Protein backbone atom coordinates (compact mmCIF):
# COMPACT_ATOMS: atom_id res chain seq x y z
CA UNK A 1 0.00 0.00 0.00
CA UNK A 2 1.22 3.49 -0.77
CA UNK A 3 0.20 6.62 1.05
CA UNK A 4 -1.08 9.92 -0.30
CA UNK A 5 0.94 13.11 -0.65
CA UNK A 6 -0.81 16.37 0.30
CA UNK A 7 0.79 19.81 0.16
CA UNK A 8 -0.27 23.20 1.48
CA UNK A 9 0.81 26.26 -0.44
CA UNK A 10 0.44 29.99 -0.02
CA UNK A 11 2.18 33.27 0.57
CA UNK A 12 3.30 34.77 3.83
CA UNK A 13 0.88 34.96 6.75
CA UNK A 14 -1.92 32.92 5.19
CA UNK A 15 -2.16 30.39 8.04
CA UNK A 16 -0.38 27.40 6.55
CA UNK A 17 0.94 26.10 9.88
CA UNK A 18 -2.47 26.19 11.56
CA UNK A 19 -4.20 24.52 8.64
CA UNK A 20 -1.40 21.99 8.16
CA UNK A 21 -2.22 20.76 11.66
CA UNK A 22 -5.91 20.54 10.75
CA UNK A 23 -5.23 18.46 7.63
CA UNK A 24 -3.01 16.09 9.62
CA UNK A 25 -5.72 15.73 12.27
CA UNK A 26 -8.38 14.95 9.66
CA UNK A 27 -6.17 12.23 8.18
CA UNK A 28 -5.44 10.72 11.61
CA UNK A 29 -9.20 10.60 12.19
CA UNK A 30 -9.34 8.10 9.32
CA UNK A 31 -6.80 5.91 11.18
CA UNK A 32 -4.00 6.60 8.74
CA UNK A 33 -0.41 7.26 9.76
CA UNK A 34 0.67 10.83 8.98
CA UNK A 35 4.10 12.39 8.44
CA UNK A 36 4.06 16.21 8.72
CA UNK A 37 7.01 18.01 7.15
CA UNK A 38 8.04 21.21 5.38
CA UNK A 39 10.06 22.68 2.54
CA UNK A 40 12.70 23.77 2.33
CA UNK A 41 13.65 21.48 5.20
CA UNK A 42 12.34 18.24 6.63
CA UNK A 43 15.72 16.60 7.28
CA UNK A 44 18.80 17.81 9.20
CA UNK A 45 20.69 18.54 5.97
CA UNK A 46 17.69 20.16 4.27
CA UNK A 47 17.09 22.31 7.36
CA UNK A 48 20.67 23.56 7.08
CA UNK A 49 19.99 24.46 3.46
CA UNK A 50 16.80 26.24 4.61
CA UNK A 51 18.88 28.36 6.93
CA UNK A 52 21.25 29.22 4.07
CA UNK A 53 18.31 30.19 1.87
CA UNK A 54 16.35 32.30 4.34
CA UNK A 55 19.04 34.01 6.41
CA UNK A 56 19.33 37.75 5.83
CA UNK A 57 22.78 38.47 4.42
CA UNK A 58 24.74 41.29 2.80
CA UNK A 59 25.77 39.15 -0.16
CA UNK A 60 23.16 39.15 -2.93
CA UNK A 61 21.81 35.66 -3.64
CA UNK A 62 21.35 35.01 -7.34
CA UNK A 63 18.07 33.52 -8.51
CA UNK A 64 19.80 30.49 -9.96
CA UNK A 65 21.72 29.80 -6.75
CA UNK A 66 18.45 30.05 -4.83
CA UNK A 67 16.75 27.65 -7.25
CA UNK A 68 19.54 25.06 -7.05
CA UNK A 69 19.58 25.18 -3.25
CA UNK A 70 15.82 24.65 -3.19
CA UNK A 71 16.10 21.52 -5.29
CA UNK A 72 19.15 20.26 -3.40
CA UNK A 73 17.12 20.37 -0.18
CA UNK A 74 14.16 18.78 -1.99
CA UNK A 75 16.25 15.90 -3.32
CA UNK A 76 17.40 15.03 0.20
CA UNK A 77 13.90 15.47 1.61
CA UNK A 78 12.29 13.25 -1.02
CA UNK A 79 14.75 10.38 -0.75
CA UNK A 80 15.02 10.28 3.05
CA UNK A 81 11.54 11.29 4.25
CA UNK A 82 8.77 11.62 1.67
CA UNK A 83 9.30 8.58 -0.57
CA UNK A 84 9.98 6.12 2.30
CA UNK A 85 6.90 7.34 4.18
CA UNK A 86 4.66 6.98 1.13
CA UNK A 87 6.07 3.52 0.40
CA UNK A 88 5.24 2.47 3.97
CA UNK A 89 1.64 3.54 3.50
CA UNK A 90 1.83 6.76 5.52
CA UNK A 91 0.21 9.94 4.28
CA UNK A 92 2.59 12.88 3.96
CA UNK A 93 1.44 16.44 4.59
CA UNK A 94 4.00 19.02 3.53
CA UNK A 95 4.19 22.78 4.09
CA UNK A 96 5.07 23.88 0.53
CA UNK A 97 6.61 21.86 -2.28
CA UNK A 98 7.51 22.47 -5.94
CA UNK A 99 4.52 24.73 -6.65
CA UNK A 100 6.25 27.21 -4.32
CA UNK A 101 9.38 27.03 -6.46
CA UNK A 102 7.41 27.89 -9.58
CA UNK A 103 5.72 30.73 -7.67
CA UNK A 104 8.70 32.22 -5.85
CA UNK A 105 11.68 31.50 -8.08
CA UNK A 106 9.66 31.43 -11.32
CA UNK A 107 7.05 34.12 -10.76
CA UNK A 108 8.82 36.16 -8.12
CA UNK A 109 12.39 35.96 -9.41
CA UNK A 110 11.51 35.65 -13.08
CA UNK A 111 13.50 32.48 -13.71
CA UNK A 112 12.70 30.44 -16.80
CA UNK A 113 9.95 27.88 -16.27
CA UNK A 114 11.82 25.31 -18.34
CA UNK A 115 14.80 25.51 -15.96
CA UNK A 116 12.50 24.72 -13.03
CA UNK A 117 10.79 21.95 -14.98
CA UNK A 118 14.14 20.32 -15.83
CA UNK A 119 15.15 20.23 -12.18
CA UNK A 120 11.68 19.03 -11.19
CA UNK A 121 12.00 16.09 -13.57
CA UNK A 122 15.52 15.29 -12.39
CA UNK A 123 14.71 15.39 -8.68
CA UNK A 124 11.13 14.11 -8.61
CA UNK A 125 10.82 11.99 -11.73
CA UNK A 126 7.02 11.64 -11.97
CA UNK A 127 6.19 12.17 -8.30
CA UNK A 128 3.57 14.89 -7.72
CA UNK A 129 1.25 15.71 -4.83
CA UNK A 130 -2.09 13.94 -4.89
CA UNK A 131 -3.76 17.07 -3.54
CA UNK A 132 -2.58 20.65 -3.07
CA UNK A 133 -4.47 23.16 -0.97
CA UNK A 134 -3.49 26.68 -2.02
CA UNK A 135 -4.37 29.24 0.64
CA UNK A 136 -5.00 32.38 -1.38
CA UNK A 137 -4.84 35.92 -0.07
CA UNK A 138 -3.97 39.29 -1.62
CA UNK A 139 -0.40 40.12 -0.61
CA UNK A 140 -1.51 43.52 0.63
CA UNK A 141 -3.36 41.67 3.40
CA UNK A 142 -0.87 38.89 4.03
CA UNK A 143 2.05 41.30 4.45
CA UNK A 144 0.04 43.23 7.05
CA UNK A 145 -0.36 39.98 8.99
CA UNK A 146 3.40 39.45 9.26
CA UNK A 147 4.31 43.10 9.81
CA UNK A 148 5.07 42.63 13.50
CA UNK A 149 7.42 39.67 13.26
CA UNK A 150 11.05 39.27 12.32
CA UNK A 151 11.35 38.70 8.58
CA UNK A 152 13.51 36.20 6.73
CA UNK A 153 15.27 37.08 3.47
CA UNK A 154 12.32 36.22 1.21
CA UNK A 155 9.80 38.02 3.41
CA UNK A 156 11.78 41.24 2.90
CA UNK A 157 10.89 41.35 -0.80
CA UNK A 158 8.72 44.14 -2.18
CA UNK A 159 4.96 44.02 -2.79
CA UNK A 160 5.34 43.53 -6.55
CA UNK A 161 7.37 40.36 -5.90
CA UNK A 162 4.51 38.87 -3.87
CA UNK A 163 1.96 39.93 -6.46
CA UNK A 164 3.90 37.91 -9.04
CA UNK A 165 4.08 34.98 -6.63
CA UNK A 166 0.32 35.01 -6.15
CA UNK A 167 -0.37 35.35 -9.87
CA UNK A 168 1.79 32.30 -10.55
CA UNK A 169 0.05 30.24 -7.88
CA UNK A 170 -3.35 31.13 -9.35
CA UNK A 171 -2.14 30.33 -12.87
CA UNK A 172 -0.91 26.91 -11.74
CA UNK A 173 -4.19 26.26 -9.95
CA UNK A 174 -6.01 26.90 -13.21
CA UNK A 175 -3.73 24.43 -15.01
CA UNK A 176 -3.60 21.57 -12.48
CA UNK A 177 -6.74 19.84 -11.20
CA UNK A 178 -4.95 18.66 -8.04
CA UNK A 179 -4.66 22.28 -6.80
CA UNK A 180 -7.68 23.51 -4.84
CA UNK A 181 -7.87 27.24 -4.11
CA UNK A 182 -9.00 28.16 -0.60
CA UNK A 183 -9.88 31.80 0.17
CA UNK A 184 -7.64 32.54 3.16
CA UNK A 185 -8.76 36.16 3.55
CA UNK A 186 -11.93 35.15 5.41
CA UNK A 187 -12.16 34.02 9.05
CA UNK A 188 -10.22 30.98 10.25
CA UNK A 189 -13.51 29.18 10.85
CA UNK A 190 -14.53 29.73 7.21
CA UNK A 191 -11.11 28.69 5.92
CA UNK A 192 -11.19 25.49 7.93
CA UNK A 193 -14.76 24.72 6.87
CA UNK A 194 -13.59 24.89 3.26
CA UNK A 195 -10.63 22.63 4.01
CA UNK A 196 -12.85 20.11 5.79
CA UNK A 197 -15.10 19.94 2.73
CA UNK A 198 -12.19 19.51 0.33
CA UNK A 199 -10.64 16.82 2.49
CA UNK A 200 -13.96 15.00 2.83
CA UNK A 201 -14.24 14.96 -0.97
CA UNK A 202 -10.68 13.67 -1.27
CA UNK A 203 -11.30 10.92 1.28
CA UNK A 204 -14.45 9.89 -0.57
CA UNK A 205 -12.39 9.29 -3.71
CA UNK A 206 -9.31 7.71 -2.16
CA UNK A 207 -10.34 5.80 0.95
CA UNK A 208 -11.80 2.32 0.61
Tab-separated table of C-alpha atoms in Angstrom:
chain	number	residue	atom	x	y	z
A	1	UNK	CA	0.000	0.000	0.000
A	2	UNK	CA	1.218	3.494	-0.770
A	3	UNK	CA	0.201	6.624	1.054
A	4	UNK	CA	-1.078	9.922	-0.296
A	5	UNK	CA	0.943	13.108	-0.651
A	6	UNK	CA	-0.806	16.366	0.300
A	7	UNK	CA	0.786	19.806	0.156
A	8	UNK	CA	-0.271	23.196	1.485
A	9	UNK	CA	0.814	26.256	-0.435
A	10	UNK	CA	0.445	29.993	-0.018
A	11	UNK	CA	2.178	33.269	0.575
A	12	UNK	CA	3.300	34.768	3.831
A	13	UNK	CA	0.884	34.957	6.750
A	14	UNK	CA	-1.922	32.921	5.192
A	15	UNK	CA	-2.156	30.393	8.039
A	16	UNK	CA	-0.376	27.404	6.550
A	17	UNK	CA	0.936	26.102	9.876
A	18	UNK	CA	-2.472	26.193	11.559
A	19	UNK	CA	-4.196	24.516	8.643
A	20	UNK	CA	-1.400	21.990	8.156
A	21	UNK	CA	-2.215	20.756	11.658
A	22	UNK	CA	-5.913	20.536	10.748
A	23	UNK	CA	-5.230	18.458	7.634
A	24	UNK	CA	-3.005	16.087	9.615
A	25	UNK	CA	-5.718	15.725	12.271
A	26	UNK	CA	-8.376	14.954	9.665
A	27	UNK	CA	-6.172	12.229	8.185
A	28	UNK	CA	-5.443	10.722	11.615
A	29	UNK	CA	-9.203	10.603	12.193
A	30	UNK	CA	-9.342	8.096	9.320
A	31	UNK	CA	-6.805	5.914	11.181
A	32	UNK	CA	-4.000	6.600	8.735
A	33	UNK	CA	-0.410	7.262	9.758
A	34	UNK	CA	0.673	10.831	8.982
A	35	UNK	CA	4.099	12.395	8.437
A	36	UNK	CA	4.062	16.206	8.725
A	37	UNK	CA	7.008	18.008	7.155
A	38	UNK	CA	8.037	21.207	5.378
A	39	UNK	CA	10.057	22.683	2.542
A	40	UNK	CA	12.703	23.774	2.333
A	41	UNK	CA	13.654	21.477	5.204
A	42	UNK	CA	12.342	18.244	6.628
A	43	UNK	CA	15.719	16.597	7.279
A	44	UNK	CA	18.796	17.810	9.203
A	45	UNK	CA	20.687	18.540	5.973
A	46	UNK	CA	17.694	20.158	4.273
A	47	UNK	CA	17.088	22.313	7.360
A	48	UNK	CA	20.673	23.564	7.076
A	49	UNK	CA	19.989	24.462	3.458
A	50	UNK	CA	16.800	26.237	4.608
A	51	UNK	CA	18.884	28.358	6.931
A	52	UNK	CA	21.248	29.219	4.074
A	53	UNK	CA	18.311	30.191	1.874
A	54	UNK	CA	16.351	32.300	4.344
A	55	UNK	CA	19.041	34.009	6.412
A	56	UNK	CA	19.326	37.745	5.830
A	57	UNK	CA	22.784	38.471	4.415
A	58	UNK	CA	24.737	41.288	2.803
A	59	UNK	CA	25.775	39.150	-0.155
A	60	UNK	CA	23.159	39.148	-2.927
A	61	UNK	CA	21.808	35.661	-3.637
A	62	UNK	CA	21.349	35.014	-7.344
A	63	UNK	CA	18.075	33.525	-8.512
A	64	UNK	CA	19.801	30.486	-9.964
A	65	UNK	CA	21.724	29.797	-6.752
A	66	UNK	CA	18.446	30.050	-4.831
A	67	UNK	CA	16.754	27.655	-7.246
A	68	UNK	CA	19.535	25.058	-7.051
A	69	UNK	CA	19.584	25.182	-3.251
A	70	UNK	CA	15.817	24.647	-3.188
A	71	UNK	CA	16.099	21.518	-5.294
A	72	UNK	CA	19.148	20.255	-3.396
A	73	UNK	CA	17.117	20.372	-0.185
A	74	UNK	CA	14.162	18.782	-1.989
A	75	UNK	CA	16.251	15.899	-3.319
A	76	UNK	CA	17.403	15.028	0.201
A	77	UNK	CA	13.896	15.466	1.608
A	78	UNK	CA	12.285	13.245	-1.016
A	79	UNK	CA	14.753	10.382	-0.746
A	80	UNK	CA	15.022	10.277	3.052
A	81	UNK	CA	11.543	11.286	4.245
A	82	UNK	CA	8.774	11.622	1.666
A	83	UNK	CA	9.297	8.582	-0.571
A	84	UNK	CA	9.984	6.123	2.296
A	85	UNK	CA	6.903	7.342	4.181
A	86	UNK	CA	4.657	6.976	1.127
A	87	UNK	CA	6.069	3.521	0.404
A	88	UNK	CA	5.242	2.474	3.971
A	89	UNK	CA	1.639	3.537	3.503
A	90	UNK	CA	1.832	6.757	5.522
A	91	UNK	CA	0.208	9.941	4.285
A	92	UNK	CA	2.590	12.877	3.958
A	93	UNK	CA	1.438	16.442	4.593
A	94	UNK	CA	4.002	19.024	3.529
A	95	UNK	CA	4.190	22.783	4.089
A	96	UNK	CA	5.069	23.881	0.526
A	97	UNK	CA	6.607	21.857	-2.284
A	98	UNK	CA	7.508	22.467	-5.939
A	99	UNK	CA	4.523	24.725	-6.646
A	100	UNK	CA	6.252	27.206	-4.321
A	101	UNK	CA	9.382	27.027	-6.458
A	102	UNK	CA	7.412	27.889	-9.577
A	103	UNK	CA	5.717	30.729	-7.666
A	104	UNK	CA	8.705	32.223	-5.847
A	105	UNK	CA	11.676	31.498	-8.082
A	106	UNK	CA	9.657	31.427	-11.324
A	107	UNK	CA	7.052	34.119	-10.762
A	108	UNK	CA	8.815	36.159	-8.123
A	109	UNK	CA	12.385	35.962	-9.411
A	110	UNK	CA	11.510	35.648	-13.077
A	111	UNK	CA	13.502	32.478	-13.710
A	112	UNK	CA	12.702	30.437	-16.796
A	113	UNK	CA	9.952	27.882	-16.267
A	114	UNK	CA	11.820	25.315	-18.344
A	115	UNK	CA	14.798	25.513	-15.962
A	116	UNK	CA	12.501	24.717	-13.035
A	117	UNK	CA	10.792	21.946	-14.984
A	118	UNK	CA	14.137	20.316	-15.835
A	119	UNK	CA	15.148	20.231	-12.184
A	120	UNK	CA	11.680	19.033	-11.188
A	121	UNK	CA	12.000	16.089	-13.574
A	122	UNK	CA	15.520	15.288	-12.393
A	123	UNK	CA	14.710	15.390	-8.683
A	124	UNK	CA	11.128	14.111	-8.612
A	125	UNK	CA	10.818	11.988	-11.729
A	126	UNK	CA	7.017	11.640	-11.974
A	127	UNK	CA	6.191	12.169	-8.300
A	128	UNK	CA	3.575	14.887	-7.724
A	129	UNK	CA	1.251	15.708	-4.826
A	130	UNK	CA	-2.094	13.935	-4.889
A	131	UNK	CA	-3.762	17.074	-3.543
A	132	UNK	CA	-2.577	20.645	-3.072
A	133	UNK	CA	-4.472	23.163	-0.965
A	134	UNK	CA	-3.489	26.678	-2.021
A	135	UNK	CA	-4.375	29.243	0.645
A	136	UNK	CA	-4.995	32.380	-1.379
A	137	UNK	CA	-4.838	35.918	-0.065
A	138	UNK	CA	-3.974	39.287	-1.620
A	139	UNK	CA	-0.396	40.120	-0.613
A	140	UNK	CA	-1.507	43.522	0.634
A	141	UNK	CA	-3.365	41.673	3.401
A	142	UNK	CA	-0.866	38.893	4.029
A	143	UNK	CA	2.046	41.301	4.453
A	144	UNK	CA	0.042	43.227	7.048
A	145	UNK	CA	-0.365	39.981	8.992
A	146	UNK	CA	3.400	39.448	9.263
A	147	UNK	CA	4.307	43.099	9.812
A	148	UNK	CA	5.068	42.627	13.501
A	149	UNK	CA	7.424	39.667	13.263
A	150	UNK	CA	11.053	39.269	12.315
A	151	UNK	CA	11.353	38.699	8.577
A	152	UNK	CA	13.513	36.196	6.732
A	153	UNK	CA	15.270	37.077	3.466
A	154	UNK	CA	12.321	36.221	1.211
A	155	UNK	CA	9.801	38.021	3.410
A	156	UNK	CA	11.784	41.240	2.899
A	157	UNK	CA	10.891	41.350	-0.797
A	158	UNK	CA	8.722	44.136	-2.182
A	159	UNK	CA	4.965	44.021	-2.786
A	160	UNK	CA	5.338	43.526	-6.547
A	161	UNK	CA	7.365	40.358	-5.900
A	162	UNK	CA	4.511	38.868	-3.865
A	163	UNK	CA	1.960	39.931	-6.456
A	164	UNK	CA	3.897	37.914	-9.040
A	165	UNK	CA	4.082	34.975	-6.632
A	166	UNK	CA	0.315	35.011	-6.148
A	167	UNK	CA	-0.375	35.350	-9.872
A	168	UNK	CA	1.791	32.301	-10.550
A	169	UNK	CA	0.050	30.245	-7.880
A	170	UNK	CA	-3.349	31.125	-9.351
A	171	UNK	CA	-2.143	30.329	-12.869
A	172	UNK	CA	-0.908	26.912	-11.740
A	173	UNK	CA	-4.190	26.259	-9.947
A	174	UNK	CA	-6.012	26.895	-13.212
A	175	UNK	CA	-3.726	24.431	-15.007
A	176	UNK	CA	-3.602	21.574	-12.479
A	177	UNK	CA	-6.737	19.842	-11.204
A	178	UNK	CA	-4.946	18.662	-8.040
A	179	UNK	CA	-4.657	22.280	-6.804
A	180	UNK	CA	-7.677	23.512	-4.843
A	181	UNK	CA	-7.868	27.243	-4.113
A	182	UNK	CA	-9.001	28.163	-0.598
A	183	UNK	CA	-9.882	31.796	0.169
A	184	UNK	CA	-7.640	32.540	3.164
A	185	UNK	CA	-8.758	36.161	3.547
A	186	UNK	CA	-11.928	35.149	5.414
A	187	UNK	CA	-12.159	34.019	9.048
A	188	UNK	CA	-10.220	30.983	10.246
A	189	UNK	CA	-13.515	29.176	10.846
A	190	UNK	CA	-14.534	29.726	7.214
A	191	UNK	CA	-11.110	28.687	5.922
A	192	UNK	CA	-11.193	25.486	7.935
A	193	UNK	CA	-14.758	24.718	6.871
A	194	UNK	CA	-13.593	24.886	3.258
A	195	UNK	CA	-10.630	22.632	4.011
A	196	UNK	CA	-12.846	20.108	5.787
A	197	UNK	CA	-15.105	19.941	2.735
A	198	UNK	CA	-12.193	19.506	0.332
A	199	UNK	CA	-10.637	16.818	2.494
A	200	UNK	CA	-13.956	14.998	2.829
A	201	UNK	CA	-14.243	14.963	-0.968
A	202	UNK	CA	-10.682	13.674	-1.272
A	203	UNK	CA	-11.301	10.921	1.282
A	204	UNK	CA	-14.454	9.887	-0.569
A	205	UNK	CA	-12.389	9.289	-3.705
A	206	UNK	CA	-9.306	7.713	-2.162
A	207	UNK	CA	-10.343	5.795	0.953
A	208	UNK	CA	-11.804	2.320	0.614
